[in-house]
């Protein structure tokens, strides 16, 4: 177990852990910490607590100090300079005719480095661009290629639901989302309806997936025979959210479909299935017995027919019959 605090550097950004040392900042305080990119200004999200060592990515950096009002003012100045730096970088990209789209710019707190984030369909050779930018800003320049999901997280926007996209509002990390989740929830597989502003599957498909999986395990499968208050029937549809089952029940020469709560549905037990198989076996056994009787009757009928034919031949040819007796 390690004593740490949780810090975020951007809104809805990833949560990073730091060693508070002798400092005990509370949630909501601003701190100056040391990161792999340099000194950074962040906000404490979780106060001092103990977590498992497995959740920590070594090495665990220290908190330098609790931020002062001067530090907050310096951070605001850096944010203002980021807009100007992004415009200058965009002009340089156009001059070098590079196939890349700039997304965001970020100054480190100590102004020792400027990070530019961009998206591109392929790898970009930006070495000449870096040299050009370094001559303009007189500091270290780093260009980082990101994916379309990170682009949506940085820029923000509105989703199909009309609310701000989840990744920019509260999601810290991206969770894997698959098309299987959309199928499990009986959603339309139209890409325009299940894709977010980034063009990938919406992150919200993952929110209810666990509920759908656990509820579906408690419900009968489509096509199975079940017992309802109105008799036996076959499952034709499931409503996971309402936890209802649509059953097709025979009604004379026709059928009727009706929805039942999951609590009113009983699955056919092993004894009932065994009884049904026994009945089928009995019917097969009865048919076999009849077939056996028919097979036994056929030789007897053939023998009787041979006897009648022989008698008729003897009556028509008595000489032949007498000759046979003499030979015998």
Short mmCIF file of C-alpha atoms in Angstrom, two decimals:
data_model
loop_
_atom_site.label_atom_id
_atom_site.label_comp_id
_atom_site.label_asym_id
_atom_site.label_seq_id
_atom_site.Cartn_x
_atom_site.Cartn_y
_atom_site.Cartn_z
CA UNK A 1 0.00 0.00 0.00
CA UNK A 2 1.17 3.51 -0.84
CA UNK A 3 0.00 6.93 0.33
CA UNK A 4 -0.89 9.06 -2.70
CA UNK A 5 -3.09 11.85 -4.03
CA UNK A 6 -4.96 11.87 -7.35
CA UNK A 7 -4.25 14.77 -9.73
CA UNK A 8 -5.75 15.78 -13.07
CA UNK A 9 -4.19 18.31 -15.45
CA UNK A 10 -7.10 18.84 -17.83
CA UNK A 11 -10.86 18.68 -17.49
CA UNK A 12 -11.94 15.01 -17.59
CA UNK A 13 -8.33 14.03 -18.08
CA UNK A 14 -6.65 10.88 -16.86
CA UNK A 15 -6.09 10.55 -13.13
CA UNK A 16 -2.43 10.43 -12.06
CA UNK A 17 -1.08 9.51 -8.63
CA UNK A 18 1.66 11.42 -6.82
CA UNK A 19 3.45 11.14 -3.51
CA UNK A 20 2.23 13.97 -1.23
CA UNK A 21 5.31 13.76 1.00
CA UNK A 22 4.95 16.10 3.96
CA UNK A 23 2.13 17.99 2.21
CA UNK A 24 -1.52 17.07 2.71
CA UNK A 25 -3.50 18.86 -0.02
CA UNK A 26 -7.25 18.41 -0.02
CA UNK A 27 -9.50 17.70 -3.00
CA UNK A 28 -9.93 20.87 -5.07
CA UNK A 29 -6.50 22.32 -4.25
CA UNK A 30 -4.06 23.17 -7.03
CA UNK A 31 -0.56 21.68 -6.83
CA UNK A 32 2.71 21.86 -8.73
CA UNK A 33 4.03 18.40 -9.53
CA UNK A 34 6.85 16.83 -11.49
CA UNK A 35 5.87 14.73 -14.52
CA UNK A 36 7.71 12.94 -17.30
CA UNK A 37 7.15 16.02 -19.49
CA UNK A 38 8.38 18.46 -16.85
CA UNK A 39 6.83 20.58 -14.14
CA UNK A 40 3.04 20.81 -14.42
CA UNK A 41 0.09 22.56 -12.78
CA UNK A 42 -2.77 20.29 -11.75
CA UNK A 43 -5.86 19.99 -9.58
CA UNK A 44 -6.21 17.51 -6.74
CA UNK A 45 -9.20 15.25 -7.38
CA UNK A 46 -8.77 12.72 -4.56
CA UNK A 47 -7.19 13.68 -1.26
CA UNK A 48 -4.52 11.75 0.59
CA UNK A 49 -5.39 8.04 0.61
CA UNK A 50 -3.80 4.61 0.44
CA UNK A 51 -4.03 2.44 -2.67
CA UNK A 52 -2.54 -0.84 -3.80
CA UNK A 53 0.91 -0.80 -5.36
CA UNK A 54 -0.54 -2.53 -8.44
CA UNK A 55 -2.49 0.63 -9.34
CA UNK A 56 0.64 2.78 -9.39
CA UNK A 57 2.80 3.24 -12.47
CA UNK A 58 6.38 3.51 -11.20
CA UNK A 59 8.22 5.67 -10.50
CA UNK A 60 5.93 7.61 -8.15
CA UNK A 61 6.67 11.32 -8.57
CA UNK A 62 6.56 13.82 -5.70
CA UNK A 63 4.41 16.89 -5.18
CA UNK A 64 6.67 19.93 -5.35
CA UNK A 65 4.36 22.36 -3.56
CA UNK A 66 0.81 23.55 -3.20
CA UNK A 67 0.09 26.15 -5.89
CA UNK A 68 0.05 29.83 -4.96
CA UNK A 69 -2.05 32.60 -6.54
CA UNK A 70 1.02 33.55 -8.60
CA UNK A 71 1.18 30.01 -9.95
CA UNK A 72 -2.49 30.18 -10.96
CA UNK A 73 -1.87 33.47 -12.77
CA UNK A 74 1.12 31.99 -14.60
CA UNK A 75 -1.00 29.02 -15.70
CA UNK A 76 -3.61 31.38 -17.16
CA UNK A 77 -0.89 33.20 -19.10
CA UNK A 78 0.31 29.89 -20.53
CA UNK A 79 -3.22 29.02 -21.63
CA UNK A 80 -3.46 32.36 -23.44
CA UNK A 81 -0.13 31.78 -25.22
CA UNK A 82 -1.27 28.34 -26.37
CA UNK A 83 -3.82 29.88 -28.75
CA UNK A 84 -1.18 32.07 -30.40
CA UNK A 85 1.27 29.17 -30.62
CA UNK A 86 -1.36 26.99 -32.33
CA UNK A 87 -1.98 29.63 -35.00
CA UNK A 88 1.75 30.02 -35.68
CA UNK A 89 2.19 26.25 -35.91
CA UNK A 90 -0.71 25.97 -38.36
CA UNK A 91 0.94 28.54 -40.66
CA UNK A 92 4.19 26.58 -40.57
CA UNK A 93 2.35 23.35 -41.39
CA UNK A 94 0.81 25.03 -44.44
CA UNK A 95 4.21 26.32 -45.53
CA UNK A 96 5.76 22.83 -45.32
CA UNK A 97 2.66 21.33 -47.00
CA UNK A 98 2.32 18.53 -44.46
CA UNK A 99 -0.75 16.26 -44.39
CA UNK A 100 -1.61 16.75 -40.73
CA UNK A 101 -4.40 18.37 -38.74
CA UNK A 102 -3.43 20.29 -35.61
CA UNK A 103 -5.71 19.66 -32.66
CA UNK A 104 -4.29 21.30 -29.57
CA UNK A 105 -1.24 22.93 -28.03
CA UNK A 106 0.07 22.69 -24.48
CA UNK A 107 2.77 24.60 -22.58
CA UNK A 108 4.53 23.01 -19.64
CA UNK A 109 4.30 25.06 -16.46
CA UNK A 110 7.98 26.04 -16.54
CA UNK A 111 7.80 26.91 -20.29
CA UNK A 112 10.63 24.50 -21.08
CA UNK A 113 8.58 22.61 -23.68
CA UNK A 114 5.64 23.11 -26.02
CA UNK A 115 3.59 20.08 -27.09
CA UNK A 116 1.56 20.10 -30.30
CA UNK A 117 -1.06 17.38 -30.84
CA UNK A 118 -2.16 16.42 -34.35
CA UNK A 119 -4.03 13.71 -36.25
CA UNK A 120 -3.09 12.19 -39.57
CA UNK A 121 -4.02 9.16 -41.64
CA UNK A 122 -0.37 8.21 -42.08
CA UNK A 123 3.03 8.87 -40.58
CA UNK A 124 4.38 12.38 -41.10
CA UNK A 125 8.01 13.45 -41.39
CA UNK A 126 7.91 16.70 -39.39
CA UNK A 127 11.63 17.09 -38.61
CA UNK A 128 11.94 20.26 -40.68
CA UNK A 129 8.79 21.63 -39.03
CA UNK A 130 10.25 21.05 -35.56
CA UNK A 131 13.41 22.95 -36.45
CA UNK A 132 11.36 25.82 -37.84
CA UNK A 133 9.17 26.01 -34.70
CA UNK A 134 12.19 25.84 -32.38
CA UNK A 135 13.68 28.87 -34.11
CA UNK A 136 10.43 30.78 -33.52
CA UNK A 137 9.66 29.84 -29.88
CA UNK A 138 13.25 29.26 -28.68
CA UNK A 139 12.26 26.27 -26.58
CA UNK A 140 11.90 22.51 -26.94
CA UNK A 141 9.21 21.42 -29.38
CA UNK A 142 7.38 18.09 -29.30
CA UNK A 143 4.79 16.95 -31.85
CA UNK A 144 2.59 14.04 -30.85
CA UNK A 145 0.25 12.13 -33.15
CA UNK A 146 -3.06 11.13 -31.52
CA UNK A 147 -6.17 9.18 -32.53
CA UNK A 148 -9.62 10.41 -33.42
CA UNK A 149 -10.96 9.58 -29.95
CA UNK A 150 -8.33 11.74 -28.29
CA UNK A 151 -9.18 14.48 -30.77
CA UNK A 152 -12.85 14.39 -29.73
CA UNK A 153 -11.80 14.41 -26.07
CA UNK A 154 -9.67 17.55 -26.54
CA UNK A 155 -12.08 19.47 -28.75
CA UNK A 156 -15.35 18.38 -27.13
CA UNK A 157 -18.74 18.60 -28.82
CA UNK A 158 -22.32 17.35 -28.59
CA UNK A 159 -23.31 13.71 -28.98
CA UNK A 160 -26.42 12.22 -30.59
CA UNK A 161 -28.21 12.56 -27.25
CA UNK A 162 -27.75 16.34 -27.29
CA UNK A 163 -25.40 16.36 -24.30
CA UNK A 164 -21.63 17.05 -24.26
CA UNK A 165 -19.63 14.02 -25.31
CA UNK A 166 -18.77 11.74 -22.40
CA UNK A 167 -15.03 11.66 -23.09
CA UNK A 168 -14.76 15.44 -22.71
CA UNK A 169 -17.20 15.66 -19.78
CA UNK A 170 -16.20 13.00 -17.27
CA UNK A 171 -14.45 9.96 -18.77
CA UNK A 172 -10.87 9.56 -17.64
CA UNK A 173 -9.86 6.55 -19.73
CA UNK A 174 -11.28 5.02 -22.88
CA UNK A 175 -12.86 1.60 -22.38
CA UNK A 176 -12.96 -0.95 -25.22
CA UNK A 177 -16.27 -0.94 -27.12
CA UNK A 178 -17.24 -3.70 -29.58
CA UNK A 179 -20.06 -4.26 -32.06
CA UNK A 180 -21.12 -7.22 -29.92
CA UNK A 181 -22.38 -4.75 -27.30
CA UNK A 182 -24.73 -3.16 -29.83
CA UNK A 183 -26.03 -6.59 -30.85
CA UNK A 184 -26.49 -7.59 -27.21
CA UNK A 185 -28.65 -4.50 -26.63
CA UNK A 186 -30.74 -5.06 -29.81
CA UNK A 187 -29.64 -1.72 -31.27
CA UNK A 188 -29.68 -0.81 -34.92
CA UNK A 189 -26.36 -1.65 -36.55
CA UNK A 190 -26.56 1.47 -38.70
CA UNK A 191 -23.14 3.17 -38.25
CA UNK A 192 -24.71 6.64 -38.14
CA UNK A 193 -26.78 5.67 -35.09
CA UNK A 194 -24.16 3.90 -32.97
CA UNK A 195 -21.10 6.04 -33.80
CA UNK A 196 -19.98 9.13 -31.92
CA UNK A 197 -18.55 12.41 -33.20
CA UNK A 198 -15.17 10.69 -33.49
CA UNK A 199 -16.54 8.17 -35.99
CA UNK A 200 -15.97 5.25 -33.62
CA UNK A 201 -18.54 3.27 -31.62
CA UNK A 202 -20.08 5.37 -28.86
CA UNK A 203 -18.54 4.93 -25.41
CA UNK A 204 -22.01 4.80 -23.82
CA UNK A 205 -22.59 1.36 -25.37
CA UNK A 206 -20.39 0.02 -22.60
CA UNK A 207 -22.37 1.55 -19.71
CA UNK A 208 -25.30 -0.91 -19.69
CA UNK A 209 -23.50 -3.93 -21.11
CA UNK A 210 -23.06 -5.59 -17.72
CA UNK A 211 -26.78 -5.25 -16.94
CA UNK A 212 -27.74 -6.75 -20.31
CA UNK A 213 -25.39 -9.70 -19.82
CA UNK A 214 -26.60 -10.55 -16.29
CA UNK A 215 -30.30 -10.08 -17.15
CA UNK A 216 -30.10 -12.11 -20.34
CA UNK A 217 -28.66 -15.05 -18.39
CA UNK A 218 -31.81 -15.08 -16.21
CA UNK A 219 -34.17 -15.06 -19.20
CA UNK A 220 -35.03 -18.00 -21.49
CA UNK A 221 -33.59 -18.09 -24.97
CA UNK A 222 -35.62 -17.30 -28.05
CA UNK A 223 -37.14 -20.48 -29.48
CA UNK A 224 -37.28 -22.32 -26.14
CA UNK A 225 -40.51 -23.76 -24.72
CA UNK A 226 -41.72 -22.19 -21.47
CA UNK A 227 -44.69 -22.43 -19.12
CA UNK A 228 -46.94 -19.37 -18.78
CA UNK A 229 -50.13 -18.75 -16.77
CA UNK A 230 -52.03 -19.42 -20.04
CA UNK A 231 -50.24 -22.65 -20.87
CA UNK A 232 -47.10 -23.75 -22.67
CA UNK A 233 -45.66 -21.65 -25.46
CA UNK A 234 -42.52 -20.72 -27.39
CA UNK A 235 -40.38 -17.65 -26.69
CA UNK A 236 -40.30 -15.28 -29.69
CA UNK A 237 -38.83 -12.05 -28.23
CA UNK A 238 -37.17 -10.60 -25.11
CA UNK A 239 -37.33 -7.10 -23.59
CA UNK A 240 -34.25 -6.80 -21.40
CA UNK A 241 -35.02 -3.38 -19.90
CA UNK A 242 -38.62 -4.25 -18.96
CA UNK A 243 -37.66 -7.84 -18.15
CA UNK A 244 -40.62 -9.21 -20.12
CA UNK A 245 -40.87 -12.24 -22.41
CA UNK A 246 -43.07 -12.47 -25.52
CA UNK A 247 -44.48 -15.97 -25.92
CA UNK A 248 -46.39 -17.58 -28.80
CA UNK A 249 -49.18 -19.77 -27.39
CA UNK A 250 -51.29 -22.18 -29.48
CA UNK A 251 -55.01 -21.28 -29.60
CA UNK A 252 -56.85 -23.98 -31.51
CA UNK A 253 -55.87 -23.78 -35.17
CA UNK A 254 -54.07 -20.43 -34.67
CA UNK A 255 -51.53 -18.90 -32.26
CA UNK A 256 -51.46 -15.86 -30.00
CA UNK A 257 -48.47 -13.77 -28.89
CA UNK A 258 -48.51 -12.22 -25.44
CA UNK A 259 -45.99 -10.47 -23.17
CA UNK A 260 -45.38 -11.86 -19.68
CA UNK A 261 -43.20 -10.58 -16.82
CA UNK A 262 -40.12 -12.67 -16.23
CA UNK A 263 -41.48 -13.66 -12.80
CA UNK A 264 -44.51 -15.34 -14.45
CA UNK A 265 -42.38 -17.46 -16.78
CA UNK A 266 -41.26 -20.97 -15.85
CA UNK A 267 -38.83 -23.00 -17.86
CA UNK A 268 -39.69 -26.58 -18.72
CA UNK A 269 -37.93 -28.80 -16.19
CA UNK A 270 -35.91 -31.98 -16.83
CA UNK A 271 -38.82 -34.22 -15.70
CA UNK A 272 -41.20 -32.64 -18.20
CA UNK A 273 -38.66 -32.95 -21.00
CA UNK A 274 -38.00 -36.59 -19.97
CA UNK A 275 -41.76 -37.29 -19.97
CA UNK A 276 -42.07 -35.82 -23.45
CA UNK A 277 -39.21 -37.97 -24.69
CA UNK A 278 -40.83 -41.05 -23.05
CA UNK A 279 -44.09 -40.36 -24.86
CA UNK A 280 -42.25 -40.04 -28.14
CA UNK A 281 -40.41 -43.28 -27.42
CA UNK A 282 -43.70 -45.01 -26.55
CA UNK A 283 -45.23 -43.93 -29.81
CA UNK A 284 -42.22 -45.25 -31.67
CA UNK A 285 -42.46 -48.55 -29.73
CA UNK A 286 -46.17 -48.90 -30.59
CA UNK A 287 -45.44 -48.37 -34.25
CA UNK A 288 -42.69 -50.99 -34.10
CA UNK A 289 -45.06 -53.56 -32.55
CA UNK A 290 -47.61 -53.04 -35.31
CA UNK A 291 -44.93 -53.40 -37.92
CA UNK A 292 -43.78 -56.64 -36.22
CA UNK A 293 -47.31 -58.10 -36.33
CA UNK A 294 -47.58 -57.26 -40.02
CA UNK A 295 -44.23 -58.91 -40.69
CA UNK A 296 -45.41 -62.06 -38.83
CA UNK A 297 -48.71 -62.16 -40.74
CA UNK A 298 -47.08 -61.96 -44.19
CA UNK A 299 -45.35 -65.42 -44.12
CA UNK A 300 -48.55 -67.07 -42.81
CA UNK A 301 -50.61 -65.55 -45.63
CA UNK A 302 -48.07 -66.67 -48.22
CA UNK A 303 -48.12 -70.24 -46.84
CA UNK A 304 -51.92 -70.38 -47.00
CA UNK A 305 -51.84 -69.13 -50.59
CA UNK A 306 -49.35 -71.90 -51.59
CA UNK A 307 -51.61 -74.56 -50.01
CA UNK A 308 -54.65 -73.34 -51.91
CA UNK A 309 -52.73 -73.28 -55.23
CA UNK A 310 -51.45 -76.87 -54.75
CA UNK A 311 -54.97 -78.13 -53.97
CA UNK A 312 -56.34 -76.47 -57.09
CA UNK A 313 -53.63 -78.06 -59.26
CA UNK A 314 -54.36 -81.56 -57.86
CA UNK A 315 -58.07 -81.16 -58.52
CA UNK A 316 -57.48 -80.15 -62.17
CA UNK A 317 -54.79 -82.89 -62.91
CA UNK A 318 -55.63 -86.10 -60.97
CA UNK A 319 -53.29 -88.16 -63.19
CA UNK A 320 -50.34 -86.07 -62.27
CA UNK A 321 -51.24 -86.47 -58.63
CA UNK A 322 -51.53 -90.29 -59.05
CA UNK A 323 -48.16 -90.47 -60.83
CA UNK A 324 -46.49 -88.54 -57.99
CA UNK A 325 -47.89 -90.98 -55.47
CA UNK A 326 -46.61 -94.00 -57.49
CA UNK A 327 -43.12 -92.45 -57.73
CA UNK A 328 -43.16 -91.77 -54.04
#
